[in-house]
Every structure is written in structure tokens, then in C-alpha cells.
């Protein structure tokens, strides 16, 4: 039997470049990191706005 006979149908030969399915986990990781940074930055901005309106950044009288 040759190597081609041992591989199941539809299997990629060795050395083949990964397709979209191979790149998808990397994109998911990047998307999760971007979403986490977005949530953190937005919550920090909201906290700063609340602190500003509460007078925490104004000089004491």
C-alpha cells in the first residue's frame, strides 16, 4: 500500500497550507482579546466620567 492509499478521503496531504479552518482559532483569540480590551477601556471611561461628575477631580475648596 502506498501513502496515498492510507490517507482517508478528503485528508490534506502532509505539508499542505492550513485553510480558513486553520486560521480561525487565531482570529477567535484576537477577537476575544480586542473585545476584552474594549470592555475594559469603556468601563474605565465610564468610571472616570462618574468620578468627574462626583467632584473627585475638582480641587478642594
Coordinates of N, CA and C in Angstrom, one line a residue, residues 35-51:
X35 N -12.1 42.4 22.2 CA -13.4 42.6 22.9 C -13.1 42.9 24.4
X36 N -12.2 42.1 25.0 CA -11.8 42.4 26.4 C -11.2 43.7 26.6
X37 N -10.3 44.2 25.7 CA -9.8 45.5 25.8 C -10.8 46.6 25.7
X38 N -11.7 46.4 24.7 CA -12.8 47.3 24.5 C -13.7 47.5 25.8
X39 N -14.1 46.3 26.4 CA -14.9 46.4 27.6 C -14.1 47.0 28.7
X40 N -12.8 46.7 28.9 CA -12.1 47.3 30.0 C -11.9 48.8 29.8
X41 N -11.6 49.3 28.5 CA -11.5 50.7 28.3 C -12.8 51.4 28.5
X42 N -13.9 50.8 28.0 CA -15.2 51.5 28.2 C -15.6 51.6 29.7
X43 N -15.3 50.6 30.4 CA -15.7 50.6 31.8 C -14.8 51.6 32.6
X44 N -13.5 51.7 32.2 CA -12.6 52.7 32.8 C -13.1 54.1 32.4
X45 N -13.5 54.4 31.2 CA -14.0 55.7 30.8 C -15.3 56.0 31.6
X46 N -16.2 55.1 31.7 CA -17.4 55.3 32.5 C -17.1 55.7 33.9
X47 N -16.1 55.0 34.5 CA -15.7 55.2 35.9 C -15.1 56.6 36.0
X48 N -14.3 57.0 35.1 CA -13.7 58.4 35.1 C -14.8 59.5 35.0
X49 N -15.8 59.2 34.1 CA -16.9 60.2 33.9 C -17.7 60.3 35.2
X50 N -18.0 59.2 35.8 CA -18.7 59.2 37.1 C -17.9 59.9 38.2
X51 N -16.6 59.7 38.3 CA -15.8 60.3 39.3 C -15.7 61.8 39.0

